[in-house]
Coordinates of C-alpha atoms in Angstrom, one line a residue:
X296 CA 0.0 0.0 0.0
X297 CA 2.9 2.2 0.6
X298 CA 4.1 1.7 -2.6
X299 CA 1.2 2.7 -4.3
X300 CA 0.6 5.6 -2.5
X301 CA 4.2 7.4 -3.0
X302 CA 3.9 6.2 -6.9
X303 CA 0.6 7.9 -7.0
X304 CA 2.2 11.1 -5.0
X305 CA 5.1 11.7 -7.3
X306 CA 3.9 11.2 -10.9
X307 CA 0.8 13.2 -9.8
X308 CA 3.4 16.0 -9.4
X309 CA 4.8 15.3 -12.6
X310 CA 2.4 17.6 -14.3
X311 CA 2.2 19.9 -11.7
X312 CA 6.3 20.4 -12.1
X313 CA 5.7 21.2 -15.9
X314 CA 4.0 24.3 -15.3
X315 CA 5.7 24.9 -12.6
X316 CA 9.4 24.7 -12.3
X317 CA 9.7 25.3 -8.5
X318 CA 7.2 22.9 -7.7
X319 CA 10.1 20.4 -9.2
X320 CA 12.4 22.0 -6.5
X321 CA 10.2 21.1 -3.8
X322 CA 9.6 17.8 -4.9
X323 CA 13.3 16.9 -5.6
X324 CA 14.6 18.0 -1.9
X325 CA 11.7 16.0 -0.4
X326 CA 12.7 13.2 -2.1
X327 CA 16.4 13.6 -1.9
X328 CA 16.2 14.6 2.0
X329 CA 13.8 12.3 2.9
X330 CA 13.8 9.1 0.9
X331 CA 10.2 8.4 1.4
X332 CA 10.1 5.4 -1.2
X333 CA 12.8 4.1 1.9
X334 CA 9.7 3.6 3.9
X335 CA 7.8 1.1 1.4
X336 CA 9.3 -2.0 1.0
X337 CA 7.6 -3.3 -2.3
X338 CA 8.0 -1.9 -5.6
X339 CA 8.6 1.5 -4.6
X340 CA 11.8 0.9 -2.7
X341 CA 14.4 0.8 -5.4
X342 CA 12.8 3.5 -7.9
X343 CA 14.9 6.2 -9.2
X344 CA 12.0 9.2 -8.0
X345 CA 14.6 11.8 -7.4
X346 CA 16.3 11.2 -10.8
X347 CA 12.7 10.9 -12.5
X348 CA 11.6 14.5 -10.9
X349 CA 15.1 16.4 -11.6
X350 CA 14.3 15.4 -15.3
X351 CA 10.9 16.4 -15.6
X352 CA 12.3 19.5 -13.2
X353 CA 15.1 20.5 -16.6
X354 CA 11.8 19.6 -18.7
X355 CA 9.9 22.6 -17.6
X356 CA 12.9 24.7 -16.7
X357 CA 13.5 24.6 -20.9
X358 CA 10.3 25.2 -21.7
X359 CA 8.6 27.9 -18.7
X360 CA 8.9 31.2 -19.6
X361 CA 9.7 32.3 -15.9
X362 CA 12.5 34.4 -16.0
X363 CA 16.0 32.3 -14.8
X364 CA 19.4 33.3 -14.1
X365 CA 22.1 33.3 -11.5
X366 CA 22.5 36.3 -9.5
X367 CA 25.5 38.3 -10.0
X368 CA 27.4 37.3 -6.9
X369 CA 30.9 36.5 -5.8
X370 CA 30.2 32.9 -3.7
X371 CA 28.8 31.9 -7.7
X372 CA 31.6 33.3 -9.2
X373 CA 34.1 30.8 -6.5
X374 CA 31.6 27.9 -6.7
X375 CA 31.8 27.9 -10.3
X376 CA 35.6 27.8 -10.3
X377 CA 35.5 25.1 -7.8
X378 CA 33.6 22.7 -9.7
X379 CA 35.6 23.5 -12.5
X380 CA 38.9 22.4 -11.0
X381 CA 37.0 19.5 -9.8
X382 CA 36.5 18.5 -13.4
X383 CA 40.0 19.0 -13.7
X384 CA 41.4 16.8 -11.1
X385 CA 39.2 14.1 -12.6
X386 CA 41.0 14.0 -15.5
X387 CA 44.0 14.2 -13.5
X388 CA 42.5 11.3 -11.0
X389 CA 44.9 8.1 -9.9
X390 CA 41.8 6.2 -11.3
X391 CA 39.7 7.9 -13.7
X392 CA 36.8 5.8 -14.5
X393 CA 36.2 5.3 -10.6
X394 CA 36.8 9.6 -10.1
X395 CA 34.4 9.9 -13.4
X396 CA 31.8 7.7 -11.5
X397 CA 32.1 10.3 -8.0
X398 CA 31.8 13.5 -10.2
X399 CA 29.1 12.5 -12.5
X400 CA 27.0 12.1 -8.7
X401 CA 28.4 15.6 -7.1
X402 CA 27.7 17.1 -10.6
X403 CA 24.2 16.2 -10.6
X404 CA 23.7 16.9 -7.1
X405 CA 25.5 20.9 -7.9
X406 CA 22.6 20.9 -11.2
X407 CA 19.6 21.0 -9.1
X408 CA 21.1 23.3 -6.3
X409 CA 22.0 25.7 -9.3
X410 CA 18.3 25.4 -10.4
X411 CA 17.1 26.2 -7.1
X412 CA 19.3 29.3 -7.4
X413 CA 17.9 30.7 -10.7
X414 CA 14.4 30.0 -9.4
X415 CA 14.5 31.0 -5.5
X416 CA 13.6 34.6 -6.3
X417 CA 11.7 35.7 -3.4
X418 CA 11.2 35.2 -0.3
X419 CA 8.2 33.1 -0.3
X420 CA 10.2 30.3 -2.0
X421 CA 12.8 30.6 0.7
X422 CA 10.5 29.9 2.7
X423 CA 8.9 26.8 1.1
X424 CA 12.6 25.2 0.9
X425 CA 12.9 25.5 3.9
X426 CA 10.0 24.1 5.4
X427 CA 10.2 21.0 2.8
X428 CA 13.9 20.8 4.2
X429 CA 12.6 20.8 7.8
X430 CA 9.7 18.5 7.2
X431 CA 11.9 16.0 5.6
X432 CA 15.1 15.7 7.8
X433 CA 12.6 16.6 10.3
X434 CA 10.6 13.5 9.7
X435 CA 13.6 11.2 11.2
X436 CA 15.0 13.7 14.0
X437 CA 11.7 13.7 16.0
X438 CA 11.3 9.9 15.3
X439 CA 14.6 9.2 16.1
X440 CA 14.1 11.3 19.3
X441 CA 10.8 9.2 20.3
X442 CA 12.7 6.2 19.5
X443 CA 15.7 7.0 21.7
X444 CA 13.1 7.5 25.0
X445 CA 11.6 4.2 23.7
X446 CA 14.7 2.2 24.3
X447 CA 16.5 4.2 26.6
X448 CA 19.2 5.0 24.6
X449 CA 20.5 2.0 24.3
X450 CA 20.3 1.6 20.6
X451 CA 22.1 3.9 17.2
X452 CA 19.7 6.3 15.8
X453 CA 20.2 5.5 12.1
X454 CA 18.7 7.8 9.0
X455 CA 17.2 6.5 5.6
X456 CA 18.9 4.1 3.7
X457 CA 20.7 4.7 0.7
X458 CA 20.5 8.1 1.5
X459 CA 23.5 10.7 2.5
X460 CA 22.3 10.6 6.0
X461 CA 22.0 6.8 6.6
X462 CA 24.6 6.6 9.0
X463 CA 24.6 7.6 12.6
X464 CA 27.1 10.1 12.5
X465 CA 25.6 11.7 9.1
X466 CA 22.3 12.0 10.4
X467 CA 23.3 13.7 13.9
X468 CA 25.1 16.5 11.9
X469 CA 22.5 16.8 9.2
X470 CA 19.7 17.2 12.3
X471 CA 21.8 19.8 13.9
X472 CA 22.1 22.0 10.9
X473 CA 18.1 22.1 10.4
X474 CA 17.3 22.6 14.4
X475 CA 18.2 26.2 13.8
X476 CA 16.0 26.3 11.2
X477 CA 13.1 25.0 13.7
X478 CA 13.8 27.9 15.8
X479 CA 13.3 30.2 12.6
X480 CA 10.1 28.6 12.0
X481 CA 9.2 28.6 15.5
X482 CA 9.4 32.6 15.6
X483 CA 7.9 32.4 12.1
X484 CA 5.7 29.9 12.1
X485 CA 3.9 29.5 8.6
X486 CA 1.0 28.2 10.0
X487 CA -0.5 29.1 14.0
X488 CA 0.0 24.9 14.6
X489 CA 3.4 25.2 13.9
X490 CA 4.3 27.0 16.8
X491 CA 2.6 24.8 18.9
X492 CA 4.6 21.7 17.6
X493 CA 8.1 23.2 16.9
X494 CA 9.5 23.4 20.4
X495 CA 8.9 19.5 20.3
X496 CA 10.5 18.8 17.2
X497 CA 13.3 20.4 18.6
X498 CA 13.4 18.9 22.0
X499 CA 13.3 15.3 20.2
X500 CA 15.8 16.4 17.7
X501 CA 18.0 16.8 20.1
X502 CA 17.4 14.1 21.7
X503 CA 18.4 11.8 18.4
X504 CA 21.1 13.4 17.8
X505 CA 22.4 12.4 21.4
X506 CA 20.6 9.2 20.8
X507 CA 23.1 9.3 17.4
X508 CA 25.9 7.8 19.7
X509 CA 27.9 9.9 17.4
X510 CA 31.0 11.4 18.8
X511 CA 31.8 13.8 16.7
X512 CA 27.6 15.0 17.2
X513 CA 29.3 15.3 20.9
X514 CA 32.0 17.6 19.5
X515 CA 29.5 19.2 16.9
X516 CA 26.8 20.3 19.8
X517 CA 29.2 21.9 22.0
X518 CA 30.8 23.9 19.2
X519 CA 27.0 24.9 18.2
X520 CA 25.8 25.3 21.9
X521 CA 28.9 27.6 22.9
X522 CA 28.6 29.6 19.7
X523 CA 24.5 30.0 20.5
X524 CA 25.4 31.4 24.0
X525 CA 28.2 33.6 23.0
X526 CA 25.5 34.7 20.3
X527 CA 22.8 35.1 22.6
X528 CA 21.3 38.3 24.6
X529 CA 20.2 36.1 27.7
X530 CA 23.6 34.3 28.3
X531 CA 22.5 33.1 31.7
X532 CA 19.7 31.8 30.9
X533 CA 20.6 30.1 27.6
X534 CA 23.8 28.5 30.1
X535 CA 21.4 27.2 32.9
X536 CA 19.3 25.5 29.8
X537 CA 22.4 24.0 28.4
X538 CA 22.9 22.5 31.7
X539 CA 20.3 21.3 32.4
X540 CA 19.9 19.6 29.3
X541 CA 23.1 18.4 29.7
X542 CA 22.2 16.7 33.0
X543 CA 19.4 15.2 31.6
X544 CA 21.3 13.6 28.5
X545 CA 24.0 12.1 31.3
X546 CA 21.7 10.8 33.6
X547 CA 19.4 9.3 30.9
X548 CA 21.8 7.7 28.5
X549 CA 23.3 4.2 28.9
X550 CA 26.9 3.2 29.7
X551 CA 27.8 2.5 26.3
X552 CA 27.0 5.6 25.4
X553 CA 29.1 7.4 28.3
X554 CA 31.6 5.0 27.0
X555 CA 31.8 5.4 23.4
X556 CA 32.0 10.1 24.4
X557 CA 34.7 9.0 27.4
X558 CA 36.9 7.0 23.7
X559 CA 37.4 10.7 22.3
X560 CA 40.3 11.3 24.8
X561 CA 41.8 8.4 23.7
X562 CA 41.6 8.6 20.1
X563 CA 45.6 6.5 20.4
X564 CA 44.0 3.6 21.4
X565 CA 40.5 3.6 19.2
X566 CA 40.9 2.0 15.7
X567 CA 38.0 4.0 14.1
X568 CA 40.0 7.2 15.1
X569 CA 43.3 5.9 13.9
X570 CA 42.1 5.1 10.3
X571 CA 41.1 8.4 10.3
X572 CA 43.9 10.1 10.9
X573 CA 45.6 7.8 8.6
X574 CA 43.6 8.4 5.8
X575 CA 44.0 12.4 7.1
X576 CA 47.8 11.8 6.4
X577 CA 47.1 10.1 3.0
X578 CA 45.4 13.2 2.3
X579 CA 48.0 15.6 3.0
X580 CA 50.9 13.6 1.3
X581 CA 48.8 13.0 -2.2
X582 CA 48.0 17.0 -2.2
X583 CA 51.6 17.8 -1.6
X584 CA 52.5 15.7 -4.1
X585 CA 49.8 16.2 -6.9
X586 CA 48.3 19.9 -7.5
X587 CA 45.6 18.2 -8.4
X588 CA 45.4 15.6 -5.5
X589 CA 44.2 12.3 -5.9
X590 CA 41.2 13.0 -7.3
X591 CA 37.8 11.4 -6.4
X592 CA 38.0 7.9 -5.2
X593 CA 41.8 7.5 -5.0
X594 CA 41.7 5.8 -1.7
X595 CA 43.6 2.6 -1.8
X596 CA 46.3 0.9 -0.2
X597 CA 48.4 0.7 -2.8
X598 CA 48.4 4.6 -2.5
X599 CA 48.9 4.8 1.3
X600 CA 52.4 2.6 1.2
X601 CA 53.1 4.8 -2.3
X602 CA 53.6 7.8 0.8
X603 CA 55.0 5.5 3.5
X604 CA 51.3 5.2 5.3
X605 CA 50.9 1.7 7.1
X606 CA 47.3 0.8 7.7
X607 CA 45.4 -2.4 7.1
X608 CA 42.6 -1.0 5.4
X609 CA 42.4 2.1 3.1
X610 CA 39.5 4.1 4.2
X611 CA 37.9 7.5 2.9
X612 CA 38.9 10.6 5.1
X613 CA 35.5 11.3 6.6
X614 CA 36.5 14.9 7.0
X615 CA 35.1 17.5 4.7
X616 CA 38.4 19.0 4.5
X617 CA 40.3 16.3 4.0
X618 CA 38.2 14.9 1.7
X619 CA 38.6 17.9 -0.1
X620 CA 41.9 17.6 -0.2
X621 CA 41.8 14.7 -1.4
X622 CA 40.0 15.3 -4.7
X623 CA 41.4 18.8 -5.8
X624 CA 44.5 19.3 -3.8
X625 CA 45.6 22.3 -2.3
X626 CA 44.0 24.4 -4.7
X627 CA 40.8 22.5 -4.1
X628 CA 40.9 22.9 -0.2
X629 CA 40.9 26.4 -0.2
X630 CA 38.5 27.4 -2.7
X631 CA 36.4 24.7 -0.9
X632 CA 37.5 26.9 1.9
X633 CA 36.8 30.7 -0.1
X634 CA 33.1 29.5 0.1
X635 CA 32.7 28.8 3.4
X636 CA 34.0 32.4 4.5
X637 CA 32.0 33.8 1.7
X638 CA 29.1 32.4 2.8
X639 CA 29.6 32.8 6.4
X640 CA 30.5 36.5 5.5
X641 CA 27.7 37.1 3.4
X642 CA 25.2 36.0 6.2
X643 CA 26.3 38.5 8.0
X644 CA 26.0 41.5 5.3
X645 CA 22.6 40.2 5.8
X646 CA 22.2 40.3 9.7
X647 CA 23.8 43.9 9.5
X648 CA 21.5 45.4 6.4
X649 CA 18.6 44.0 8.5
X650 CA 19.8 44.9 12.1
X651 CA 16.9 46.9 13.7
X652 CA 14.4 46.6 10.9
X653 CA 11.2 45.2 12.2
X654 CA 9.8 44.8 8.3
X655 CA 12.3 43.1 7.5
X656 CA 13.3 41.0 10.7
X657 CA 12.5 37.7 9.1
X658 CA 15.8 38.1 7.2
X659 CA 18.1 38.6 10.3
X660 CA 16.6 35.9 12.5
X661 CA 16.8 33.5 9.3
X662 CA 20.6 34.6 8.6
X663 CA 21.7 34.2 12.2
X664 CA 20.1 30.8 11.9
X665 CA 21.9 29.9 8.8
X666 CA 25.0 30.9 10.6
X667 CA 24.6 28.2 13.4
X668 CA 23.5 25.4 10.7
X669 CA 27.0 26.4 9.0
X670 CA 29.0 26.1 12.5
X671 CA 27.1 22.6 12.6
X672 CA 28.6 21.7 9.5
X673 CA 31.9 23.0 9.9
X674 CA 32.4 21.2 13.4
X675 CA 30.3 17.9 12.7
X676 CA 31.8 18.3 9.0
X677 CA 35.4 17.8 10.3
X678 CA 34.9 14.2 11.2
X679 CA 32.5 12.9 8.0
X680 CA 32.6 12.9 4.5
X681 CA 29.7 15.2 3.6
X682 CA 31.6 17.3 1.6
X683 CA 28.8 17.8 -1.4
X684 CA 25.8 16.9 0.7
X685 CA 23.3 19.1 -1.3
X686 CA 22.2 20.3 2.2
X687 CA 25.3 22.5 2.4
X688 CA 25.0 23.4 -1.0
X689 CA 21.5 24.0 -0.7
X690 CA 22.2 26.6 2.1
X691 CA 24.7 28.3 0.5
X692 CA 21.8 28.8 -2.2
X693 CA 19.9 30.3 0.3
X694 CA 22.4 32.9 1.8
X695 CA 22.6 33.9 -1.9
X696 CA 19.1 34.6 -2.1
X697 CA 18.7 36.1 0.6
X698 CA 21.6 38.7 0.1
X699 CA 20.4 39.7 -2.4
X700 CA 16.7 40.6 -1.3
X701 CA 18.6 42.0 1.7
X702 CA 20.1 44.3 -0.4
X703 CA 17.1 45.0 -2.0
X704 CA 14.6 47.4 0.0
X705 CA 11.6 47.9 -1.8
X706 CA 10.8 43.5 -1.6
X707 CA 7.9 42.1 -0.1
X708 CA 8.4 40.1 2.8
X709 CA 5.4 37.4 2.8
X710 CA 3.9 37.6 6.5
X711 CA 3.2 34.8 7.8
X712 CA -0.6 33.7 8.3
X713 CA -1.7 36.7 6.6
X714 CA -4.9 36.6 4.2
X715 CA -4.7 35.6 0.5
X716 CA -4.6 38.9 -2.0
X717 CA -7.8 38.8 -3.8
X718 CA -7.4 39.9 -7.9
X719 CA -9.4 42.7 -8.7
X720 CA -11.8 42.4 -11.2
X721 CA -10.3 41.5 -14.5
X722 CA -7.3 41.1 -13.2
X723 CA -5.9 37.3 -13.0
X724 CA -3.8 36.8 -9.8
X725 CA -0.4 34.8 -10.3
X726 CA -1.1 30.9 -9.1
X727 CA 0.0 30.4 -5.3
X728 CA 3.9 29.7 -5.1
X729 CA 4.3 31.0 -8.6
X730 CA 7.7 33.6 -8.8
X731 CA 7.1 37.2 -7.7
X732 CA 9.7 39.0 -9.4
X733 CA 11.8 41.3 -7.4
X734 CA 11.4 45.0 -8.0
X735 CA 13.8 46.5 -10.5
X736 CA 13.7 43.1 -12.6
X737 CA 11.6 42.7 -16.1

């Protein structure tokens, strides 16, 4: 029955995503993020949805006459050169046809976020992203949460399969970047309900991301929780609710939980943490050696003894910067690295343009939220290969947006809950989530 009903839910969109380019959008990151065909285990389980909506999605992005382009903006101008010398270290690759294989999936993951670009034109659509983003990840955080009560803690917390986020340690990170987009939709709320629901979605959240067993969540959380309360205008009170939440995670979970967070100080004597740090050294000697690096999948042992590396097993870096590293070099790494300040910088042109401007203070709230999700990433990030999870990507696509409406003062910001416009007589209005052009544009 599940089958039939997510069969009957996406090609019913199909048409809908025709007309409607965004629509596509929407549908894609629902599908991507949460992997609801995962949740059938007939027929439904193994079809290529995502793949089936992104082309329909270039269908209709061909053939609608809504206006598309990229906006002007430096963090495009870098992300373009970056996947460009990606394409170059894959011809430069130790093995090509396996590096060819890696790229062709990061390339079609970078499409559709560069779609979303040229069609997230207003702030409505931000919104929309958002909440599919939220709903989706969402979906498996406050599960996750209920499920770590359920057993006490005593089991992983795992995400869908075959998805980016299947793993524990995947999912924890991906959870904590959206939580700060629960509290943006808890001031915000789209809908009166939402409000009501958020602060549990965020409570159980949190509770599967410490229900994760993940220990570099562990890291990830106090690098999100210290940057919140150095952020925050209550500092006491955001400190005795760390606490206490603290206290309650210590006192709830199991031993081999306390166990697994006590291994962290002694990283020496833990063989996950060792092949880590190998493969970190692997990275560092190919990059030094190659100006391209190794390229996309070059992880082998032949290639560790090549740079004197003993190790047993070859494993991938699970480090977004080593990673990195690892498939464009040094010249890779800090482009990779150019973004991330971009981005982070760009957020806050936002906060600043926005600071004190009750119209418009939707856009600061939502950029000082974007800013935690990115100090999620670059501190759960350090230990896991999620170095082109569209999630990032998708963000940065969202501080680009939202720059630029920033910058532009006479926009509309959407309130929430607000009545629907009524067209005037002979006047058609535009379909509900159709683009609303921003002022100065033709």
């Amino acid at each position: 029955m599940r089958d039939i009903i997510i069969t009957v839910m996406v090609f019913g969109m199909l048409p809908f995503i025709l007309r409607y380019p965004w629509y596509g959008v929407l549908a894609w990151s629902w599908l991507s993020y949460m992997n609801p065909h995962r949740l059938a285990w007939g027929f439904a389980y193994n079809m290529p949805f995502a793949q089936i909506v992104a082309i329909v999605l270039l269908i209709s992005l061909v053939i609608s006459r809504e206006k598309k382009s990229l906006p002007a903006n430096p963090l495009v101008v870098v992300w373009v050169i970056f996947l460009i010398w990606l394409m170059i270290c894959t011809v430069f690759a130790v093995y090509p046809e396996l590096a060819v294989e890696q790229l062709i999936k990061v390339l079609k993951i970078q499409l559709i976020t560069f779609v979303t670009l040229m069609l997230m034109r207003d702030f409505q659509r931000v919104n929309q992203l958002i909440w599919v983003i939220v709903f989706s990840i969402g979906f498996y955080s406050v599960k996750g949460g209920i499920f770590t009560f359920m057993t006490g803690g005593g089991y992983h917390v795992f995400g869908p399969s075959g998805s980016d986020i299947q793993e524990n340690n995947a999912l924890a990170v991906a959870i904590l970047m959206i939580v700060p987009l629960m509290l943006y939709l808890n001031r915000f709320p789209p809908r009166p309900w939402v409000k009501k629901i958020m602060p549990f979605c965020i409570f159980f959240s949190l509770a599967s991301v410490i229900g994760s067993q993940s220990r570099g969540a562990v890291l990830a959380i106090l690098a999100v929780g210290g940057y919140y309360w150095w952020k925050s205008s209550s500092k006491l009170m955001t400190a005795t609710v760390f606490v206490f939440l603290t206290m309650l995670a210590l006192m709830f979970m199991p031993q081999s939980w306390h166990d697994r967070v006590d291994s962290i100080s002694e990283y020496q004597e833990d063989s996950s943490s060792m092949e880590r740090i190998r493969a970190w050294q692997y990275s560092i000697a190919i990059a030094s050696d190659r100006v391209t690096g190794g390229g996309f999948s070059s992880w082998s042992l032949q290639n560790y003894y090549q740079y004197g590396i003993e190790a047993d097993k070859a494993f991938v870096a699970h480090s977004i910067y080593f990673s990195v590293l690892n498939d464009g070099g040094w010249p890779g790494l800090i482009l990779f690295l150019i973004i991330l300040f971009l981005m982070w910088r760009q957020l806050s042109a936002v906060i600043k343009l926005t600071k004190d401007d009750p119209d418009r203070a939707q856009y600061n709230f939502l950029a000082k939220m974007l800013q935690i999700s990115l100090v999620a990433f670059l501190a759960g990030g350090a230990f896991l290969s999620l170095s082109y999870f569209d999630l990032a990507w998708h963000f940065m696509a969202i501080t680009i947006t939202l720059n630029h409406l920033a910058k532009s003062p006479h926009e509309h910001i959407d309130v929430p809950n607000q009545k629907p416009r009524v067209a005037r007589r002979g006047v058609r209005a535009p379909p509900r989530g159709q683009n609303v052009q921003l002022s100065g544009e033709s």
